[in-house]
Each structure stands twice: as structure tokens, then as C-alpha cells.
């Protein structure tokens, strides 16, 4: 049973039904559902509680989900010992308690973009890394044997493997097969290699985890139960307050406990930790303001400056504040209700693009060629995002391919190949230097058609001399797509670095003009207290956020959910 991450549901049929969304050019009708629909299920053992339900009902939902997850993860008897099964012992009152404010484990360092003085794209565009001087050598770093298993080690121990910016540092890997020489060079992910020593640092791990690793090494890309077991073992999901919080977040979205995947729980926990810096700077003060009593004019003004500090932006802040003021004129808002109302306002703002023609669901359509152009300035996290989306696509059972069309820098091609290896997705690249990106896209579309690819991810150049060049290049790529794949569903996603806060918005505006954008990927939310910029982006660009990144490892990016984002931002 495959969990389709784009649709947030298990795909039991092996082939997902046709999706309702359309390309950015043909926007969907307004009568589409505002929330992704849960999968059809034959039996439902616990209803999703409404938000006014009691702690007992949440607890029951969580217990059922926990039991279901254990059943889902149950390995074959000869595969691996079952994970520990702690007895649910939480008191019903804990169900509504937010998780304890733990230290965020995310990367703390804020990326300092080097200055590139382009007057149009702004001064925060990072400079190129040095070009590779040698002619093309397909060096790739050692592929990860099992990403889900090594992920936590990756996040804790900075190693060359976590840093893909300089491919020259990457250890040499066996040369990979290029099968279609007439359609550019194809880099096929190599077979899995044993886990590196650093990934096995916890020497006192129980023997069953070691056995699991060995199993995973034999099976380079565990999907289905084996992958789930790996995740369950590594993440050691416990029935604790964090689980209760995750369960409540899922239940409040109308999810049924039997339709939840363990990876959703691990993701929600990552999201909550990743947004730690923004939440800490926002929530404590917010609580102090609303804790003084019913919301009044003075408190609303204090909230206004809080939002501005979190980089929510003037326009979005004004919208939120005027709604709050209207509300307090109409009724008395006690503290808890004030936070609940604020959450609702923020969510509505993030969902506004859905009222303007964008589909709330964002999934590649099965058995169709979907082409996603990934744009953004260097350093925003473009390459990483391509690798992470490729990984999600593979896990969700889509045929995926990457086109290395950022030919402006040779290093960019090398980097995307490294991420192709990591995610197990083939990369189409042109080995020549300074090749035409449109030619790479042409080759990649040919290859995609020949292979029945469902999702083609196109890396594009982020740094061109000026807006005109950027526009010309992206238009040329679009023309090739329109000609070569007229039936493809095309999306154009802008990758934005959240640590740049409001400064990133200027870049975004330039790209919005150049690239017919249909959505935003917001990265590095873990490294900043400026997570509020998500609201500014939506308000100012009118674009939906489609993915968010909260860390450097391959599992640290997922499709965006406004509900989950706001809950993770304002719970604690
Ligand atoms: N903390 C954190 N770091 C991230 C995230 N996404 C990307 N990064 C890091 O940001 C840096 C730049 O990412 P890249 O994917 O190389 O960025 P790019 O836009 O392709 O830029 P170039 O490599 O210069 O073309 C890398 O060190 C990534 O690991 C994230 O969500 N959180």
C-alpha cells in the first residue's frame, strides 16, 4: 500500500484516479473542495472529532490511529522484530495540551546570501560558486542506502554528505549508465551502498535495528511495509503528547484514524520543531497579550507589531488587524478564543488563492506528463527542493525524471545529479558546457515520453544577468514545452528562502513577472524566526504555497497544508 504524499492518502488501487487540478494556465473551477478529500474507507472505527469535541474523543481517535499505525507497520515475522509498543497511558486532559516547547533540532544558522548587485533582481541574489574547471566528469556522491534511516543522523551530524554545494568534494561513485545518448546524458541512480560509518553512530542500538539496516541495504529503496518499518524504527513513534498533538491536528482536518500514515506523524513533529524559532518569538508574547483579558484595542495594536516582527508584512498584517478589530467591536473575545480566531484569520489568508482559481490540492496527475519548472535564485534551495520532491514522487509511486536545465553553472548540474542519486530519480543533463537549457528540456521531454514519466522536474537557472535574460530563458523553455509536450500539465514553482523574510519578496516579484508562476516553495523555515513571511508571500503575490522545507535532509520537505502550518506556528 503506497501513501500518496501529494494527496495525503493511501493509494490502494495502484493507480490514483485522475486529479481535479489543472495547470496554472487553466485554473480550476471554484466549486472544487477546499480541503483534500480523505481516502474512501470501508470501515471507520473512530470518527474525526469536530473541533468542539471533548478531550476523550481526541484521545480515542489518537489511540485508534496509534493501533492502526502499529498494524500498518507490522513487519513479516522473518523480516524484523516488531517495534516497541508502549501502552497508551495519557490522561484525557493531555489530549488538548499542546506539546512541550522543546528545543528545535533544526539548523540554526541563517543563510547569508552573498551580495549580487543586480538592480532588478535585488541585492540578495547569491553569487555563483566557482565553476568547475575540468570538462564534465560524472562524479556523484555515494548514494544513501536508505534515506529514511539515515535521516536523523544526517540532521545531527554535519558531514560532506549533507552538503551538496560543492560536487568536487563528493566522493567518487561508480560511473552510471547513460542509456539514451541521443537525448542527452542520463544519470541513473546507482545501486545502494552500505551506510557510511557516521550514519551508524549509535553503536548501542539494539540488534534488531542493525538487522533492519542490513535489510535496507539489500533493498536500496524500501517502499511499502519495509519503508514504513524503517521509519517506525528510526522515528520510534511514542504515544506521547507530541503524538496527541499530531493526532488532534489530523483529526481536526476530518481525517480518519485508519487513513493516517506514520510518516504524517513524523512530518508533523518535524514541522512543529522546524517552526520553533518563529513560534517562540510569536507565541509567548501573543499569550502574554491575550492573557491580560478579553481582547481590546491596545492588545490588537500589540498583536500588530508582533506580526510585523515575524515578517508577516504590512499588507497581510493590516488585513488581519482590521478583521480582529471588527471582531472585538462585535463581541468580547476571551484569551483562548482570541488565539483561535487569530489562527482562523491566518489560515483564511493562506487559503485565499484557492478562492481565486488555484486548486487546494497540488498533485501530479497520474498517467499524464506533468512538468514542474523549479525557479528561484541560487542558494534558495532549488536543487535540494528538486531532490526532495523527486523523493516524495518516488515514494508516492510516480515515475519521475529530473532535467538539469540550470546550465548557467556547471556546478548546478553536478549538484542536481547528487540529489538525483539521493532520491533515486534519473537526471537528464547535457554534458557540454554552456549548453542551451531549452535543449536540455527538449531532450528531457523526449526521455520522459519514452519512459512514461509522470513528473518531470526541471531545474532552471536562478542567476542570469538581469530580468530580461531571465524572462527570455524561461520563455524559451516554456515554448519548448508547449511545442514538444502540448498536453503536459505545466506548473512553475518559485523556491524562496524564508530566512530572507521580506527581502525575498522582491526577488519573488521579479520571478513572478518572468515565469508565469503557479506556486511557491518556502524553504529554510527551520532556520528563521521570520516564518510569518509565508503570509506576506500569499498576500502580496497572490500565489499559493505548495511545499515547505524545514531542514536539509531529504525528508524535510512536504506539501503545504495551511491548517498544519498555522497549528504548528501557534500551538505550544
Ligand atoms: N536549514 C535548511 N537548509 C536548507 C533547506 N533547503 C535547502 N537548504 C540548504 O540551503 C543550501 C542551498 O540549497 P541548494 O538546494 O543548493 O540551493 P540552490 O537554490 O539550488 O542554489 P545553488 O546550489 O547555488 O544553485 C544548502 O546548504 C541546503 O542544504 C531547508 O529547508 N532548511
Coordinates of C-alpha atoms and ligand atoms in Angstrom, one line a residue:
X1 CA 0.0 0.0 0.0
X2 CA 1.6 3.2 -1.1
X3 CA 1.0 6.5 0.7
X4 CA 0.5 9.3 -1.8
X5 CA 2.1 12.3 -0.2
X6 CA 0.7 14.7 -2.7
X7 CA -2.8 13.7 -2.0
X8 CA -2.3 12.7 1.6
X9 CA -4.0 9.4 1.3
X10 CA -3.2 5.7 0.7
X11 CA -3.4 4.6 -2.8
X12 CA -4.7 1.1 -2.6
X13 CA -5.6 0.8 -6.2
X14 CA -2.1 1.1 -7.5
X15 CA -3.2 3.9 -9.8
X16 CA -4.6 7.1 -8.4
X17 CA -7.7 8.4 -10.0
X18 CA -7.5 11.5 -12.2
X19 CA -6.9 14.6 -10.2
X20 CA -9.1 17.6 -10.4
X21 CA -6.4 20.2 -10.7
X22 CA -5.3 21.8 -13.9
X23 CA -2.3 23.7 -14.9
X24 CA -1.8 27.2 -13.9
X25 CA -2.9 28.3 -17.3
X26 CA -6.2 26.6 -17.0
X27 CA -7.3 27.3 -13.5
X28 CA -9.8 25.0 -11.8
X29 CA -13.3 25.8 -11.2
X30 CA -14.3 27.4 -7.9
X31 CA -16.6 24.7 -6.8
X32 CA -13.7 22.4 -6.0
X33 CA -13.4 21.2 -2.4
X34 CA -11.4 23.5 -0.2
X35 CA -9.7 20.6 1.6
X36 CA -8.1 17.5 0.2
X37 CA -10.6 14.6 0.5
X38 CA -9.8 11.7 2.7
X39 CA -9.5 8.3 1.0
X40 CA -12.6 6.2 0.8
X41 CA -12.5 3.7 3.5
X42 CA -14.8 0.7 4.1
X43 CA -14.9 0.9 7.9
X44 CA -14.4 3.8 10.2
X45 CA -13.6 2.8 13.7
X46 CA -13.3 6.3 15.2
X47 CA -15.0 9.4 13.8
X48 CA -13.0 12.6 13.3
X49 CA -13.9 14.8 16.2
X50 CA -15.1 18.2 15.4
X51 CA -13.0 21.0 17.0
X52 CA -15.5 21.3 19.8
X53 CA -15.3 17.7 20.8
X54 CA -14.0 16.6 24.1
X55 CA -10.5 15.5 25.0
X56 CA -11.9 12.0 25.4
X57 CA -12.9 11.9 21.8
X58 CA -9.5 13.1 20.7
X59 CA -7.9 10.5 22.9
X60 CA -10.0 7.8 21.4
X61 CA -9.1 8.9 17.9
X62 CA -5.4 9.0 18.8
X63 CA -5.5 5.5 20.3
X64 CA -7.2 4.1 17.3
X65 CA -4.8 5.8 15.0
X66 CA -1.8 4.5 17.0
X67 CA -3.1 1.0 16.9
X68 CA -3.7 1.3 13.2
X69 CA -0.2 2.6 12.7
X70 CA 1.2 -0.4 14.6
X71 CA -0.8 -2.7 12.4
X72 CA 0.3 -0.9 9.2
X73 CA 3.9 -1.1 10.3
X74 CA 3.7 -4.8 11.4
X75 CA 6.6 -6.5 9.6
X76 CA 6.6 -10.0 8.3
X77 CA 7.7 -12.3 11.1
X78 CA 11.0 -13.1 9.4
X79 CA 11.7 -9.5 8.4
X80 CA 12.3 -7.7 11.6
X81 CA 11.1 -7.7 15.2
X82 CA 8.1 -5.5 15.7
X83 CA 8.7 -2.0 17.1
X84 CA 8.2 -1.4 20.8
X85 CA 4.5 -0.9 21.6
X86 CA 4.2 1.4 24.6
X87 CA 0.8 1.2 26.3
X88 CA -1.2 4.4 25.8
X89 CA -1.2 5.9 29.2
X90 CA -2.2 9.5 28.6
X91 CA -4.8 11.1 30.7
X92 CA -7.6 12.6 28.6
X93 CA -6.7 16.1 29.7
X94 CA -3.3 15.7 28.0
X95 CA -5.1 15.4 24.7
X96 CA -5.8 19.0 24.4
X97 CA -2.4 20.1 25.8
X98 CA 0.0 21.4 23.3
X99 CA 3.3 19.6 23.1
X100 CA 6.0 20.9 25.3
X101 CA 8.2 23.7 23.8
X102 CA 11.3 21.6 23.1
X103 CA 14.5 22.9 21.7
X104 CA 14.3 22.9 17.9
X105 CA 16.8 20.5 16.4
X106 CA 16.8 22.3 13.1
X107 CA 19.7 24.1 11.6
X108 CA 20.1 27.3 13.4
X109 CA 22.4 29.1 11.0
X110 CA 20.7 31.7 8.8
X111 CA 21.9 31.5 5.3
X112 CA 23.8 34.6 4.4
X113 CA 23.3 35.2 0.8
X114 CA 26.3 36.8 -0.9
X115 CA 25.5 40.1 -2.5
X116 CA 25.0 40.3 -6.1
X117 CA 24.3 43.8 -7.2
X118 CA 21.6 43.3 -9.8
X119 CA 19.4 46.3 -9.6
X120 CA 16.4 44.4 -10.8
X121 CA 16.5 41.2 -9.0
X122 CA 17.8 42.8 -5.9
X123 CA 20.9 42.7 -3.8
X124 CA 20.3 39.4 -2.1
X125 CA 20.9 37.1 -5.0
X126 CA 23.7 34.8 -4.1
X127 CA 26.8 34.6 -6.2
X128 CA 27.8 31.6 -8.1
X129 CA 30.1 29.1 -6.6
X130 CA 33.2 28.6 -8.6
X131 CA 32.6 26.9 -11.9
X132 CA 34.1 23.5 -12.5
X133 CA 37.2 23.9 -14.5
X134 CA 37.5 20.4 -15.8
X135 CA 35.3 19.1 -18.5
X136 CA 32.4 17.1 -17.4
X137 CA 33.1 14.2 -15.1
X138 CA 30.1 12.4 -13.7
X139 CA 31.1 12.4 -10.1
X140 CA 28.4 11.8 -7.7
X141 CA 28.4 11.4 -4.0
X142 CA 27.7 8.0 -2.6
X143 CA 24.0 7.4 -2.7
X144 CA 22.2 6.9 0.6
X145 CA 21.4 3.3 1.2
X146 CA 18.2 4.2 2.9
X147 CA 17.3 7.8 3.3
X148 CA 14.6 7.4 5.9
X149 CA 17.0 5.5 8.2
X150 CA 20.0 7.8 7.9
X151 CA 18.0 10.9 8.0
X152 CA 18.2 11.6 11.7
X153 CA 21.9 11.0 11.7
X154 CA 22.2 13.4 8.7
X155 CA 20.4 16.1 10.6
X156 CA 22.6 15.8 13.6
X157 CA 26.0 15.2 12.2
X158 CA 27.1 17.7 9.6
X159 CA 29.1 15.8 7.1
X160 CA 30.1 16.3 3.5
X161 CA 27.1 14.1 2.5
X162 CA 24.7 16.7 3.8
X163 CA 26.4 19.5 1.8
X164 CA 25.9 19.2 -1.9
X165 CA 27.0 22.7 -2.9
X166 CA 30.5 21.6 -3.9
X167 CA 30.4 18.5 -6.0
X168 CA 34.1 18.4 -6.2
X169 CA 34.2 17.3 -2.6
X170 CA 31.8 14.5 -3.2
X171 CA 33.3 11.0 -3.1
X172 CA 33.6 9.3 -6.4
X173 CA 30.9 6.8 -7.2
X174 CA 30.8 4.2 -10.0
X175 CA 30.0 5.7 -13.3
X176 CA 26.4 5.4 -14.1
X177 CA 24.7 4.2 -17.2
X178 CA 23.6 6.6 -19.8
X179 CA 21.1 4.9 -21.9
X180 CA 19.8 7.4 -24.4
X181 CA 22.9 9.1 -25.8
X182 CA 20.8 11.0 -28.3
X183 CA 18.7 12.6 -25.7
X184 CA 21.5 14.0 -23.6
X185 CA 23.2 12.3 -20.8
X186 CA 21.2 10.3 -18.4
X187 CA 22.4 9.8 -14.9
X188 CA 20.8 6.8 -13.4
X189 CA 20.9 6.4 -9.6
X190 CA 23.5 3.8 -8.6
X191 CA 22.6 0.8 -6.5
X192 CA 22.6 1.4 -2.8
X193 CA 25.9 1.3 -1.0
X194 CA 26.4 0.3 2.7
X195 CA 25.6 3.0 5.2
X196 CA 28.6 5.2 6.0
X197 CA 30.2 4.9 9.4
X198 CA 28.9 8.2 10.6
X199 CA 25.3 7.1 9.9
X200 CA 25.7 4.2 12.3
X201 CA 27.0 6.3 15.2
X202 CA 24.6 5.0 17.8
X203 CA 26.6 1.8 18.4
X204 CA 24.4 0.8 21.3
X205 CA 21.4 0.5 19.1
X206 CA 19.5 -2.8 19.6
X207 CA 20.4 -5.6 17.3
X208 CA 17.1 -5.5 15.5
X209 CA 17.8 -2.0 14.2
X210 CA 21.1 -3.2 12.8
X211 CA 19.3 -6.1 11.2
X212 CA 16.8 -3.6 9.7
X213 CA 19.7 -1.6 8.3
X214 CA 21.1 -4.7 6.7
X215 CA 17.8 -5.5 5.2
X216 CA 17.5 -1.9 3.9
X217 CA 21.0 -2.2 2.3
X218 CA 19.9 -5.2 0.3
X219 CA 16.8 -3.3 -0.7
X220 CA 18.0 0.1 -1.9
X221 CA 14.7 1.8 -1.9
X222 CA 12.3 0.3 0.5
X223 CA 8.7 1.2 -0.2
X224 CA 5.6 -0.1 1.4
X225 CA 5.9 -2.1 4.6
X226 CA 9.7 -2.2 4.7
X227 CA 10.0 1.5 4.4
X228 CA 7.3 2.0 7.0
X229 CA 9.1 -0.3 9.4
X230 CA 12.3 1.6 8.8
X231 CA 10.6 4.9 9.6
X232 CA 8.8 3.5 12.6
X233 CA 12.0 2.1 14.0
X234 CA 14.0 5.2 13.4
X235 CA 11.5 7.7 14.5
X236 CA 10.3 5.4 17.3
X237 CA 6.8 6.9 17.4
X238 CA 5.7 7.0 21.0
X239 CA 2.2 7.6 22.3
X240 CA 3.1 10.9 23.9
X241 CA 2.0 14.5 23.9
X242 CA 3.6 15.1 20.6
X243 CA 1.6 12.2 19.1
X244 CA -1.5 13.5 20.7
X245 CA -0.9 16.9 19.2
X246 CA -0.3 15.4 15.7
X247 CA -3.4 13.2 16.1
X248 CA -5.5 16.3 17.0
X249 CA -4.2 18.2 14.0
X250 CA -5.1 15.3 11.7
X251 CA -8.4 14.7 13.3
X252 CA -9.4 18.3 13.0
X253 CA -8.9 18.1 9.3
X254 CA -11.5 15.4 9.1
X255 CA -9.0 12.5 8.8
X256 CA -9.9 9.1 9.9
X257 CA -7.5 7.3 12.2
X258 CA -7.3 4.3 9.8
X259 CA -6.2 6.5 6.9
X260 CA -3.2 8.1 8.6
X261 CA 0.3 7.2 7.7
X262 CA 3.2 7.1 10.2
X263 CA 5.1 9.4 8.0
X264 CA 2.5 12.1 8.6
X265 CA 3.1 11.9 12.3
X266 CA 6.9 12.2 11.8
X267 CA 6.4 15.1 9.4
X268 CA 4.1 17.0 11.8
X269 CA 6.6 16.6 14.5
X270 CA 9.4 17.9 12.2
X271 CA 7.2 20.8 11.2
X272 CA 6.5 21.7 14.8
X273 CA 10.2 21.6 15.6
X274 CA 11.1 23.4 12.4
X275 CA 8.8 26.3 13.1
X276 CA 10.2 26.5 16.6
X277 CA 12.1 29.8 16.2
X278 CA 9.1 31.7 14.7
X279 CA 6.7 30.1 17.2
X280 CA 8.9 31.0 20.2
X281 CA 9.1 34.6 19.1
X282 CA 5.4 34.9 18.3
X283 CA 3.5 32.7 20.7
X284 CA 4.9 33.6 24.1
X285 CA 4.2 37.3 23.5
X286 CA 0.9 36.6 22.0
X287 CA -0.1 34.6 25.0
X288 CA 1.1 37.4 27.2
X289 CA -1.1 39.9 25.3
X290 CA -4.3 37.9 25.2
X291 CA -3.7 36.6 28.7
X292 CA -4.4 40.0 30.1
X293 CA -8.1 39.6 29.5
X294 CA -10.6 40.0 26.7
X295 CA -9.0 41.4 23.5
X296 CA -9.1 45.2 23.4
X297 CA -7.8 47.9 21.1
X298 CA -4.5 48.1 22.9
X299 CA -3.9 44.4 22.7
X300 CA -4.7 44.4 19.0
X301 CA -2.1 47.0 18.4
X302 CA 0.4 44.9 20.3
X303 CA -0.5 41.9 18.1
X304 CA 0.1 44.2 15.1
X305 CA 3.7 44.8 16.0
X306 CA 4.2 41.1 16.8
X307 CA 3.0 40.1 13.3
X308 CA 5.3 42.7 11.7
X309 CA 8.2 41.4 13.7
X310 CA 7.5 37.9 12.4
X311 CA 7.8 39.3 8.8
X312 CA 4.1 38.9 8.1
X313 CA 4.4 42.1 6.1
X314 CA 2.4 45.3 6.2
X315 CA -0.4 44.3 3.8
X316 CA -1.1 41.0 5.4
X317 CA -0.8 42.5 8.9
X318 CA -3.3 45.2 8.1
X319 CA -5.8 42.7 6.8
X320 CA -5.5 40.6 9.9
X321 CA -5.7 43.5 12.3
X322 CA -8.7 45.1 10.7
X323 CA -10.5 41.7 10.9
X324 CA -9.5 41.5 14.6
X325 CA -10.7 45.0 15.3
X326 CA -14.1 44.3 13.7
X327 CA -14.4 41.2 15.7
X328 CA -13.7 42.8 19.1
X329 CA -16.2 45.6 18.2
X330 CA -18.8 42.9 17.7
X331 CA -18.1 40.6 20.7
X332 CA -15.9 40.0 23.7
X333 CA -13.1 37.7 22.9
X334 CA -11.6 35.8 25.9
X335 CA -8.0 34.7 25.6
X336 CA -8.5 31.2 24.1
X337 CA -11.0 32.4 21.6
X338 CA -8.7 35.2 20.6
X339 CA -5.9 32.8 19.7
X340 CA -8.4 30.5 17.9
X341 CA -9.8 33.5 16.0
X342 CA -6.3 34.7 15.0
X343 CA -5.5 31.2 13.8
X344 CA -8.6 31.2 11.7
X345 CA -7.7 34.6 10.2
X346 CA -4.2 33.5 9.3
X347 CA -5.4 30.3 7.7
X348 CA -8.0 32.2 5.7
X349 CA -5.3 34.4 4.4
X350 CA -3.1 31.5 3.4
X351 CA -6.1 29.9 1.6
X352 CA -7.2 33.0 -0.3
X353 CA -5.5 31.8 -3.5
X354 CA -7.9 28.8 -3.5
X355 CA -10.8 31.3 -3.9
X356 CA -9.0 32.9 -6.8
X357 CA -8.8 29.8 -9.0
X358 CA -5.9 27.8 -7.6
X359 CA -6.7 24.3 -6.6
X360 CA -6.2 23.5 -2.9
X361 CA -4.8 20.1 -3.9
X362 CA -1.5 20.0 -5.7
X363 CA -0.6 16.6 -7.1
X364 CA 0.9 15.4 -10.3
X365 CA -1.8 13.7 -12.4
X366 CA -1.2 10.0 -12.8
X367 CA -0.5 8.5 -16.2
X368 CA 0.0 12.0 -17.6
X369 CA 3.1 14.0 -18.2
X370 CA 3.3 16.8 -15.5
X371 CA 6.2 19.2 -15.9
X372 CA 7.1 21.3 -12.9
X373 CA 9.6 24.1 -13.6
X374 CA 11.5 24.9 -10.5
X375 CA 12.8 28.5 -10.4
X376 CA 14.5 30.7 -7.8
X377 CA 17.8 32.4 -7.1
X378 CA 20.9 30.4 -6.3
X379 CA 21.0 29.4 -2.7
X380 CA 17.3 29.5 -2.1
X381 CA 17.2 25.7 -2.0
X382 CA 16.2 24.9 -5.6
X383 CA 18.3 21.9 -6.1
X384 CA 17.5 20.5 -2.7
X385 CA 13.8 21.0 -3.4
X386 CA 14.1 19.1 -6.6
X387 CA 15.7 16.2 -4.9
X388 CA 13.1 16.3 -2.1
X389 CA 10.1 16.5 -4.4
X390 CA 11.7 13.7 -6.5
X391 CA 11.9 11.6 -3.4
X392 CA 8.2 12.3 -2.5
X393 CA 7.2 11.4 -6.0
X394 CA 9.0 8.1 -6.0
X395 CA 7.7 7.2 -2.6
X396 CA 4.2 8.1 -3.8
X397 CA 4.6 5.9 -6.8
X398 CA 5.1 8.3 -9.6
X399 CA 7.5 7.9 -12.4
X400 CA 9.8 10.8 -12.0
X401 CA 12.6 12.4 -14.0
X402 CA 14.8 15.5 -13.5
X403 CA 16.0 17.8 -16.2
X404 CA 19.3 19.6 -15.3
X405 CA 18.5 22.8 -17.2
X406 CA 20.4 25.1 -15.0
X407 CA 23.2 25.1 -17.5
X408 CA 24.4 28.6 -16.4
X409 CA 26.7 26.9 -13.9
X410 CA 28.3 23.5 -14.4
X411 CA 28.2 23.0 -10.7
X412 CA 24.4 23.3 -10.7
X413 CA 24.2 20.3 -13.0
X414 CA 26.5 18.3 -10.7
X415 CA 24.5 19.2 -7.7
X416 CA 21.2 18.2 -9.2
X417 CA 22.8 14.9 -10.1
X418 CA 23.8 14.3 -6.5
X419 CA 20.2 14.9 -5.5
X420 CA 19.0 12.6 -8.3
X421 CA 21.2 9.9 -6.8
X422 CA 19.8 10.5 -3.3
X423 CA 16.2 10.4 -4.4
X424 CA 16.7 7.6 -6.9
X425 CA 15.5 9.7 -9.8
X426 CA 17.3 9.8 -13.1
X427 CA 18.7 13.1 -14.3
X428 CA 18.8 14.2 -17.9
X429 CA 21.7 16.5 -18.5
X430 CA 23.8 17.7 -21.3
X431 CA 27.5 17.0 -20.8
X432 CA 28.6 20.0 -22.7
X433 CA 29.4 23.4 -21.1
X434 CA 27.1 26.4 -21.5
X435 CA 24.5 24.3 -23.3
X436 CA 21.1 25.7 -24.1
X437 CA 18.7 25.0 -21.2
X438 CA 15.9 24.7 -23.7
X439 CA 17.8 21.9 -25.5
X440 CA 18.1 20.0 -22.2
X441 CA 14.4 20.4 -21.7
X442 CA 13.7 19.2 -25.2
X443 CA 15.9 16.1 -24.5
X444 CA 14.2 15.5 -21.1
X445 CA 10.7 15.6 -22.7
X446 CA 11.8 13.1 -25.2
X447 CA 13.1 10.9 -22.5
X448 CA 10.0 11.4 -20.3
X449 CA 7.7 10.4 -23.1
X450 CA 9.8 7.3 -23.9
X451 CA 9.7 6.3 -20.2
X452 CA 6.1 7.2 -19.4
X453 CA 7.3 9.7 -16.9
X454 CA 4.6 11.3 -14.9
X455 CA 6.5 14.0 -13.2
X456 CA 9.4 15.9 -14.9
X457 CA 11.1 18.3 -12.6
X458 CA 13.1 21.0 -14.4
X459 CA 15.9 22.8 -12.7
X460 CA 16.3 26.3 -14.1
X461 CA 18.9 28.9 -13.8
X462 CA 18.4 31.3 -10.9
X463 CA 21.1 33.8 -11.8
X464 CA 21.0 35.4 -15.1
X465 CA 22.4 38.9 -15.9
X466 CA 19.1 40.6 -15.5
X467 CA 15.3 40.3 -15.6
X468 CA 15.3 40.4 -19.4
X469 CA 17.6 37.5 -19.7
X470 CA 15.7 35.5 -17.1
X471 CA 12.4 36.2 -18.9
X472 CA 13.9 35.2 -22.2
X473 CA 15.3 32.0 -21.0
X474 CA 12.2 30.9 -19.1
X475 CA 10.0 31.9 -22.1
X476 CA 12.2 29.8 -24.3
X477 CA 11.9 26.8 -22.0
X478 CA 8.1 27.3 -21.9
X479 CA 7.9 27.5 -25.7
X480 CA 9.8 24.2 -26.0
X481 CA 7.4 22.6 -23.5
X482 CA 4.3 23.9 -25.3
X483 CA 5.6 22.6 -28.6
X484 CA 7.0 19.3 -27.5
X485 CA 4.5 18.4 -24.8
X486 CA 1.4 20.4 -25.5
X487 CA -0.8 18.1 -23.4
X488 CA 1.5 18.2 -20.4
X489 CA 0.3 19.8 -17.2
X490 CA 2.8 22.6 -16.5
X491 CA 3.4 24.2 -13.2
X492 CA 6.0 26.8 -12.4
X493 CA 7.2 26.9 -8.8
X494 CA 9.3 29.6 -7.2
X495 CA 11.6 28.5 -4.4
X496 CA 12.0 31.2 -1.8
X497 CA 14.3 31.2 1.2
X498 CA 12.3 32.1 4.3
X499 CA 15.4 33.4 6.1
X500 CA 15.4 36.3 3.8
X501 CA 12.0 37.4 5.1
X502 CA 10.6 40.4 3.4
X503 CA 13.8 40.8 1.3
X504 CA 13.0 37.6 -0.6
X505 CA 9.7 39.1 -1.8
X506 CA 11.4 41.5 -4.2
X507 CA 13.1 38.6 -5.9
X508 CA 9.8 36.8 -5.9
X509 CA 8.1 39.7 -7.7
X510 CA 10.8 39.6 -10.5
X511 CA 10.3 35.9 -10.9
X512 CA 6.5 36.2 -10.8
X513 CA 6.8 38.5 -13.9
X514 CA 9.2 36.3 -15.7
X515 CA 8.0 32.8 -15.1
X516 CA 4.2 32.7 -15.0
X517 CA 4.4 31.3 -11.5
X518 CA 1.8 29.0 -10.2
X519 CA 3.0 28.5 -6.7
X520 CA 5.8 28.9 -4.1
X521 CA 8.1 26.5 -2.3
X522 CA 9.2 28.1 1.0
X523 CA 12.4 26.7 2.3
X524 CA 14.6 27.0 5.5
X525 CA 11.7 27.7 7.8
X526 CA 13.7 25.9 10.4
X527 CA 16.5 28.5 10.3
X528 CA 14.5 31.6 10.9
X529 CA 12.1 33.5 13.2
X530 CA 10.6 35.0 10.0
X531 CA 8.2 32.2 9.2
X532 CA 5.5 34.8 9.0
X533 CA 6.8 35.6 5.6
X534 CA 4.6 32.8 4.3
X535 CA 1.6 35.1 4.9
X536 CA 3.3 38.0 3.2
X537 CA 4.1 35.9 0.2
X538 CA 0.5 34.8 -0.3
X539 CA -0.9 38.3 0.4
X540 CA 1.5 40.1 -1.9
X541 CA 2.0 37.6 -4.7
X542 CA -1.5 36.0 -4.6
X543 CA 0.2 32.7 -5.1
X544 CA -0.4 29.5 -3.0
X545 CA 2.4 27.9 -1.1
X546 CA 2.8 24.4 -2.4
X547 CA 5.6 22.9 -0.4
X548 CA 7.6 23.9 2.7
X549 CA 11.0 22.9 3.8
X550 CA 12.1 22.7 7.4
X551 CA 15.6 21.1 7.1
X552 CA 18.3 19.9 4.9
X553 CA 17.6 16.3 4.7
X554 CA 15.6 14.5 2.1
X555 CA 12.5 14.0 4.3
X556 CA 12.4 17.7 5.3
X557 CA 10.1 19.0 2.6
X558 CA 6.4 18.2 2.2
X559 CA 3.3 19.6 0.5
X560 CA 1.9 22.6 2.3
X561 CA -1.1 22.5 4.5
X562 CA -2.3 25.8 5.8
X563 CA -4.1 24.2 8.7
X564 CA -1.0 22.3 9.8
X565 CA 1.3 25.3 9.3
X566 CA -0.8 27.6 11.5
X567 CA -1.3 24.9 14.1
X568 CA 2.5 24.3 14.3
X569 CA 3.1 28.0 14.4
X570 CA 0.6 28.8 17.2
X571 CA 0.4 25.7 19.4
X572 CA 2.6 25.4 22.4
Ligands
LIG1 N1 18.1 24.6 7.1 C1 17.7 24.4 5.9 N2 18.5 24.4 4.9 C2 18.1 24.2 3.6 C3 16.7 24.0 3.3 N3 16.6 23.8 2.0 C4 17.8 23.9 1.5 N4 18.7 24.2 2.4 C5 20.1 24.4 2.3 O1 20.3 25.6 1.5 C6 21.6 25.5 0.8 C7 21.3 25.8 -0.6 O2 20.5 24.9 -1.2 P1 20.5 24.5 -2.7 O3 19.5 23.5 -3.0 O4 21.9 24.1 -3.1 O5 20.2 25.9 -3.4 P2 20.0 26.3 -4.9 O6 18.9 27.2 -4.9 O7 20.0 25.1 -5.8 O8 21.3 27.1 -5.1 P3 22.6 26.7 -5.9 O9 23.1 25.4 -5.3 O10 23.6 27.8 -5.5 O11 22.2 26.6 -7.3 C8 22.0 24.0 1.0 O12 23.0 24.0 2.0 C9 20.8 23.3 1.5 O13 21.1 22.2 2.3 C10 15.8 23.9 4.4 O14 14.6 23.8 4.3 N5 16.3 24.1 5.7

